[in-house]
mmCIF file of C-alpha atoms in Angstrom:
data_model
loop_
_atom_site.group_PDB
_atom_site.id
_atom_site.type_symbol
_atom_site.label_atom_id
_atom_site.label_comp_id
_atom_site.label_asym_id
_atom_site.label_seq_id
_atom_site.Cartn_x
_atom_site.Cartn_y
_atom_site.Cartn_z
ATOM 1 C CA UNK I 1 -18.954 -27.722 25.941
ATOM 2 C CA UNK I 2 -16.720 -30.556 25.400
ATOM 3 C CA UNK I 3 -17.378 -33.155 28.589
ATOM 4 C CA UNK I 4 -20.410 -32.085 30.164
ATOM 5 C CA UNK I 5 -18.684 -31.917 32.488
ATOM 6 C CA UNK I 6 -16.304 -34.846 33.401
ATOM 7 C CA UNK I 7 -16.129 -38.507 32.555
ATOM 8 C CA UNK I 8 -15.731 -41.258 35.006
ATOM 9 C CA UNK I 9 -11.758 -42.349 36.068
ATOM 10 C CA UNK I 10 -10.313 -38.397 36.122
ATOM 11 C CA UNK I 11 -8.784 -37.346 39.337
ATOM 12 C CA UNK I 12 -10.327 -34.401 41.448
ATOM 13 C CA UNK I 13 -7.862 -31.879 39.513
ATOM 14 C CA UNK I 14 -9.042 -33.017 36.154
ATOM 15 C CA UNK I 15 -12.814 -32.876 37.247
ATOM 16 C CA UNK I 16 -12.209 -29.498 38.704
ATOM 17 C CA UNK I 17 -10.044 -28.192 35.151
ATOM 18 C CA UNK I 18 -13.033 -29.894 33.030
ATOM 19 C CA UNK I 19 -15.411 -28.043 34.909
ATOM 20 C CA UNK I 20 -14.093 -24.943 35.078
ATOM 21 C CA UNK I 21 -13.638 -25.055 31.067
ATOM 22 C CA UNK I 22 -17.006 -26.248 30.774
ATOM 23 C CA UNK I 23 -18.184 -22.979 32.418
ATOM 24 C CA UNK I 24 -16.189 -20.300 30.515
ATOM 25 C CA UNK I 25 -17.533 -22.142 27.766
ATOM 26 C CA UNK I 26 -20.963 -21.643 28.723
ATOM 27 C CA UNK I 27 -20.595 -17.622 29.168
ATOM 28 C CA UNK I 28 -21.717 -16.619 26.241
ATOM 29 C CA UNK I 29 -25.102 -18.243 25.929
ATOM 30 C CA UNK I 30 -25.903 -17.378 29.939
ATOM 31 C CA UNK I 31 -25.079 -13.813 28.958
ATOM 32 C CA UNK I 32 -27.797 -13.525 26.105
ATOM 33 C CA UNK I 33 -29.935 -15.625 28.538
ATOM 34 C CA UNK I 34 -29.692 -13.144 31.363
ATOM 35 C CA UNK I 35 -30.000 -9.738 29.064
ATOM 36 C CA UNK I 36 -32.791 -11.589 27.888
ATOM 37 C CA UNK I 37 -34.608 -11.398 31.270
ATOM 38 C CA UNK I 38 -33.258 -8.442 32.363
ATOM 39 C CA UNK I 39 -33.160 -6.015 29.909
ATOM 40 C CA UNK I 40 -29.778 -4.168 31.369
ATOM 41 C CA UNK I 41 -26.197 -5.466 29.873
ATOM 42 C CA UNK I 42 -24.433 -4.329 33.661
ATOM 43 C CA UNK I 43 -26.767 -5.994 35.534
ATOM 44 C CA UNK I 44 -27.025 -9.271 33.344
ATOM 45 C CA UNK I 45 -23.101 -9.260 33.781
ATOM 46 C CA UNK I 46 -24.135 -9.155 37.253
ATOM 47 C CA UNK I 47 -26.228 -12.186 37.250
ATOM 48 C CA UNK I 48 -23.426 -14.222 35.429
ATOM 49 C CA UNK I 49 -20.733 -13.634 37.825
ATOM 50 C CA UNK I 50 -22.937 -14.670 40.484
ATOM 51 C CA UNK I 51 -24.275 -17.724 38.560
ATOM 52 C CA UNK I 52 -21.005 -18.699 37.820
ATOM 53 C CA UNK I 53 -19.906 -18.515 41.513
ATOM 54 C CA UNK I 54 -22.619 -20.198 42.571
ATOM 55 C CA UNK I 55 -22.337 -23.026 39.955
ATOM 56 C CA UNK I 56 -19.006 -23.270 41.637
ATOM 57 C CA UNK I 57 -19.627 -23.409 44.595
ATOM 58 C CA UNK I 58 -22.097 -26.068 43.934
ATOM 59 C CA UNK I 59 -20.070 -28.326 41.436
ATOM 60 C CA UNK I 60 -20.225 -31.221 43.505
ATOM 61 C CA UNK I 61 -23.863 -31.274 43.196
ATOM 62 C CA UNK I 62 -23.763 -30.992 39.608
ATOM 63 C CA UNK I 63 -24.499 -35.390 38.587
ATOM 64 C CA UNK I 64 -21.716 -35.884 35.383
ATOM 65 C CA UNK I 65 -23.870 -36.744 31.589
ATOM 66 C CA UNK I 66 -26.679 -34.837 32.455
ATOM 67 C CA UNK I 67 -27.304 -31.073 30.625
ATOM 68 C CA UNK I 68 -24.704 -28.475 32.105
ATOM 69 C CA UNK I 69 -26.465 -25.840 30.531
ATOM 70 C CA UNK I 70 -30.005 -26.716 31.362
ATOM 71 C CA UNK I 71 -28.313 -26.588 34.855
ATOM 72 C CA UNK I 72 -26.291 -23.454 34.741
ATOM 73 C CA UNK I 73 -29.130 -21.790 33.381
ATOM 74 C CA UNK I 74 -31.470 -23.038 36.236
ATOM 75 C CA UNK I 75 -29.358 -21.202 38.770
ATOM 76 C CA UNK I 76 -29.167 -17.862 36.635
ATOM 77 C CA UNK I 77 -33.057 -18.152 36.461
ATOM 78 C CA UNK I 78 -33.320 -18.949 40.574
ATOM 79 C CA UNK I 79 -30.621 -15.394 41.097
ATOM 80 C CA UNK I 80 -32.565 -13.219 38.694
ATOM 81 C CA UNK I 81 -35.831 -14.175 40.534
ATOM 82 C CA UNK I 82 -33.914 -13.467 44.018
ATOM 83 C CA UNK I 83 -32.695 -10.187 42.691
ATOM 84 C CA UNK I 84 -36.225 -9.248 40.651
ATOM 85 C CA UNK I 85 -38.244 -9.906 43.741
ATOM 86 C CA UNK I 86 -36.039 -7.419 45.596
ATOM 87 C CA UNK I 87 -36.197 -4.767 42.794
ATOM 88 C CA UNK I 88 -38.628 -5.237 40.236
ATOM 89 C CA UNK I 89 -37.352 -2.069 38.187
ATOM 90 C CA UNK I 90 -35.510 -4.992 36.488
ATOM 91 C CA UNK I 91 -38.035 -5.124 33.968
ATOM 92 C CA UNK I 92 -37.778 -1.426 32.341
ATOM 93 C CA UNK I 93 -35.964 -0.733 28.836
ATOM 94 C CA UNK I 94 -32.889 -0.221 28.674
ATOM 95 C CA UNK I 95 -32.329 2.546 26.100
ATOM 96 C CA UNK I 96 -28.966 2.983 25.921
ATOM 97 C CA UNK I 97 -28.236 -0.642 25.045
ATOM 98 C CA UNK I 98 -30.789 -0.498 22.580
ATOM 99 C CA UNK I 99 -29.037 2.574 21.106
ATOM 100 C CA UNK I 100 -25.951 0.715 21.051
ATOM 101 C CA UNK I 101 -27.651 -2.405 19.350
ATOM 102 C CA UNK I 102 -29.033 0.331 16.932
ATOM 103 C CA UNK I 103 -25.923 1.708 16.012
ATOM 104 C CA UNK I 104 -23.770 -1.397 15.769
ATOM 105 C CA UNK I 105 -26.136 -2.887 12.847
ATOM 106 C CA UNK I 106 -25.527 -1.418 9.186
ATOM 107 C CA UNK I 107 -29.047 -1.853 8.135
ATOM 108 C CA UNK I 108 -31.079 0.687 10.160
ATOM 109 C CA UNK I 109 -34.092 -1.585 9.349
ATOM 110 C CA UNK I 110 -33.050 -4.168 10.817
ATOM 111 C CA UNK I 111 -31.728 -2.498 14.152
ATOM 112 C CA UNK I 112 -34.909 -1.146 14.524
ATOM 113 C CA UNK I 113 -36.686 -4.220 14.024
ATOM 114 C CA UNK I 114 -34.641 -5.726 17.122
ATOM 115 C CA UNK I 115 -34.510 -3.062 18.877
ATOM 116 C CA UNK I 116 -38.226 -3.563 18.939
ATOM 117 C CA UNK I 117 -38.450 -7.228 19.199
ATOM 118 C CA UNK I 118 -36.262 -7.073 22.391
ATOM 119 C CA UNK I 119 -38.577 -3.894 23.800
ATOM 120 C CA UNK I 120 -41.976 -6.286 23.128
ATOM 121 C CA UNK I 121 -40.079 -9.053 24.595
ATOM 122 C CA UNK I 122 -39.632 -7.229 28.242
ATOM 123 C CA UNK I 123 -43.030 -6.438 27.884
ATOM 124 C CA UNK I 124 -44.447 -10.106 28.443
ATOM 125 C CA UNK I 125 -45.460 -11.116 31.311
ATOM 126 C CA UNK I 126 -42.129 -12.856 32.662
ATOM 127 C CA UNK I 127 -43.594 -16.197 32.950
ATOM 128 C CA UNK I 128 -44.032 -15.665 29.102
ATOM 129 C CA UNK I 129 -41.025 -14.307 28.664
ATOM 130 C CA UNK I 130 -38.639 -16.959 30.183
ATOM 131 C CA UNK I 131 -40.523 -19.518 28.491
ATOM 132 C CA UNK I 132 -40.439 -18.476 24.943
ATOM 133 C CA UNK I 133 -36.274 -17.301 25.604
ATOM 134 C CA UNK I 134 -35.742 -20.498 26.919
ATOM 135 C CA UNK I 135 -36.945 -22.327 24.086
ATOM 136 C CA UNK I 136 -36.337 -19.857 20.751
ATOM 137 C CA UNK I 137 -33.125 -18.650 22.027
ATOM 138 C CA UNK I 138 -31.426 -21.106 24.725
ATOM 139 C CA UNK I 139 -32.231 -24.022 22.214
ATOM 140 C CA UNK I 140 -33.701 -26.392 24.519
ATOM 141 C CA UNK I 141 -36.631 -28.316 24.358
ATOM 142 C CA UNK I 142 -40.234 -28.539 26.583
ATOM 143 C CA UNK I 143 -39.064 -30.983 28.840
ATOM 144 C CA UNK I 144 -36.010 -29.215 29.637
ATOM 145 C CA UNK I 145 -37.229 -25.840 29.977
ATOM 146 C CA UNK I 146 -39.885 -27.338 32.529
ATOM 147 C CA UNK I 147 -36.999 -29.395 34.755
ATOM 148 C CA UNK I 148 -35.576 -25.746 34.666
ATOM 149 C CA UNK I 149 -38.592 -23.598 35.476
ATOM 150 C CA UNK I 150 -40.044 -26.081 38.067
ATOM 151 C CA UNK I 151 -43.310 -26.638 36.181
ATOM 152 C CA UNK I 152 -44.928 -29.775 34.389
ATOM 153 C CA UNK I 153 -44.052 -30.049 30.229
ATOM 154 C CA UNK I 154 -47.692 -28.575 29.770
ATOM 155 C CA UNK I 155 -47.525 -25.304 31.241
ATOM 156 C CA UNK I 156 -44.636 -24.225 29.466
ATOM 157 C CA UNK I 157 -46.362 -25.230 26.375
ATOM 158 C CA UNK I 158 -49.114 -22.867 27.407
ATOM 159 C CA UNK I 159 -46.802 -20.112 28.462
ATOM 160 C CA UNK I 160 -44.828 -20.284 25.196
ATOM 161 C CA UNK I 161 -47.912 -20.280 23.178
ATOM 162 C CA UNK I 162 -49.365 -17.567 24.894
ATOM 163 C CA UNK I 163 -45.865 -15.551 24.682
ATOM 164 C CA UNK I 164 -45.693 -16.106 21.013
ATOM 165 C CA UNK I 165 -49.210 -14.820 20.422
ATOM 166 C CA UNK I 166 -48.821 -11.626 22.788
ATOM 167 C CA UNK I 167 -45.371 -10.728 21.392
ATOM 168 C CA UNK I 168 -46.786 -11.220 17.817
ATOM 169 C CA UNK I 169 -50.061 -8.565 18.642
ATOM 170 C CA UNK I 170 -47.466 -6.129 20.625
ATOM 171 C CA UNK I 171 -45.440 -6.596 17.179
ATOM 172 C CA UNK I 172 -48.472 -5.947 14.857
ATOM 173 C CA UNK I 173 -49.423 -2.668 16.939
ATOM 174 C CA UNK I 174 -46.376 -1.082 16.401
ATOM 175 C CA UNK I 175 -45.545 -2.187 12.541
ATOM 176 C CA UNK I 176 -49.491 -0.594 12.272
ATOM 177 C CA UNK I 177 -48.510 2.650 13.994
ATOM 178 C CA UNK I 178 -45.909 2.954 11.046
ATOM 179 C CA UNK I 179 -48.021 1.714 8.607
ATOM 180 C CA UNK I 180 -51.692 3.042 8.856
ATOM 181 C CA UNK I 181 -52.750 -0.024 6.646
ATOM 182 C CA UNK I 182 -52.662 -3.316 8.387
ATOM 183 C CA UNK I 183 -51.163 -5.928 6.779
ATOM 184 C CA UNK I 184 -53.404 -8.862 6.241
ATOM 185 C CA UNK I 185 -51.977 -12.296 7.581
ATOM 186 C CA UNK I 186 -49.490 -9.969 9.683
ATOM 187 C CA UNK I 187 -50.665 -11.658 13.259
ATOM 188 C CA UNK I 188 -50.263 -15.144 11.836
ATOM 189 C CA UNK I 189 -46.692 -14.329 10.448
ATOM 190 C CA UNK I 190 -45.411 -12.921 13.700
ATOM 191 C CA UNK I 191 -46.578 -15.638 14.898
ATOM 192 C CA UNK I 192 -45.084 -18.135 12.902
ATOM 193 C CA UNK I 193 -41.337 -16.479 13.002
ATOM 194 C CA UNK I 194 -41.864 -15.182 16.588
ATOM 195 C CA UNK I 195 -39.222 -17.846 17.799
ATOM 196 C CA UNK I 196 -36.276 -17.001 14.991
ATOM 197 C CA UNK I 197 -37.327 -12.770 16.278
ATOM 198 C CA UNK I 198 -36.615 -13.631 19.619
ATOM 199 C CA UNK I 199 -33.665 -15.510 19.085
ATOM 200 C CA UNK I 200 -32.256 -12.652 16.801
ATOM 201 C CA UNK I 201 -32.406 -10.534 19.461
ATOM 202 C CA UNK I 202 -31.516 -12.316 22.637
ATOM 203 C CA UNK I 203 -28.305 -12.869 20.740
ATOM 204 C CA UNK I 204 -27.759 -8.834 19.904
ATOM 205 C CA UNK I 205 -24.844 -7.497 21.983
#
């Protein structure tokens, strides 16, 4: 983003231009944001158009120097909710794309490894889940993530903390079910490189 979103003096047709090129330029990052939640590449492209019609539509609420993407990211979060509370088979795997992520990486390790990070991701509770994506993957910090969820700076503390720890466990289960022997420390390491996991695999086409 390169004006965020318009500076003062521009006429209506500049505004409207920087805008416009502020939100193709924002694509990429509400993509990973909404596959994130979702778990299902068509209907995450779903959720983009319609956040970036909406953001449209609404442009002349947007208030110029504030954080575009803390914004455009609030109203993907307010259509997924609108769409999850309507169907909330939203949530399940998507295999395919994981077979796709699979075969797109050279080291099978390491597509497994994400293929399983982003599978113990959809299984947090999605309070959890938006919380810790938010902040490992979208980049932003507590305050921001709470003017975007709608909750004070403290509870999305708690809810990453807790999302961290529960996608660290759901991590050490499955490492032991490949390896009888559990690691030692293995929790507290999860733990500790949960955020860069996440973010590795929110940004996985």
């Amino acid at each position: 983003m390169t004006s965020d979103t318009q500076g003062a003096g521009t006429t209506t047709e500049d505004k409207s231009k920087a805008f416009k090129a502020d939100l193709v330029a924002i694509i990429p990052a509400l993509r990973a944001f909404a596959r994130s939640l979702c778990g299902n590449p068509a209907l995450a492209d779903d959720l983009v158009q319609e956040t970036m019609l909406k953001a449209w539509t609404a442009r002349g609420s947007y208030i110029v120097g504030t954080n575009f993407k803390a914004w455009t990211f609030r109203i993907l979060r307010n259509a997924f909710y609108s769409t999850w509370r309507k169907s909330r088979r939203l949530t399940s795997i998507d295999e395919e794309h994981h077979a796709k992520t699979a075969r797109a990486i050279e080291n099978v390790e390491t597509a497994m490894e994400l293929a399983e990070v982003s599978s113990a991701i959809r299984q947090l509770p999605i309070e959890q889940r938006e919380a810790l994506i938010l902040i490992a993957a979208g980049g932003f910090n507590y305050d921001e993530v709470a003017r975007i969820i709608g909750v004070a700076v403290g509870t999305v503390k708690s809810r990453v903390s807790r999302g961290r720890s529960t996608l660290a466990v759901l991590m050490t289960k499955r490492h032991n079910r490949r390896t009888p022997t559990p690691v030692m420390g293995a929790a507290a390491g999860l733990i500790r490189d949960s955020d860069q996991l996440v973010k590795r695999a929110a940004a996985t086409p």
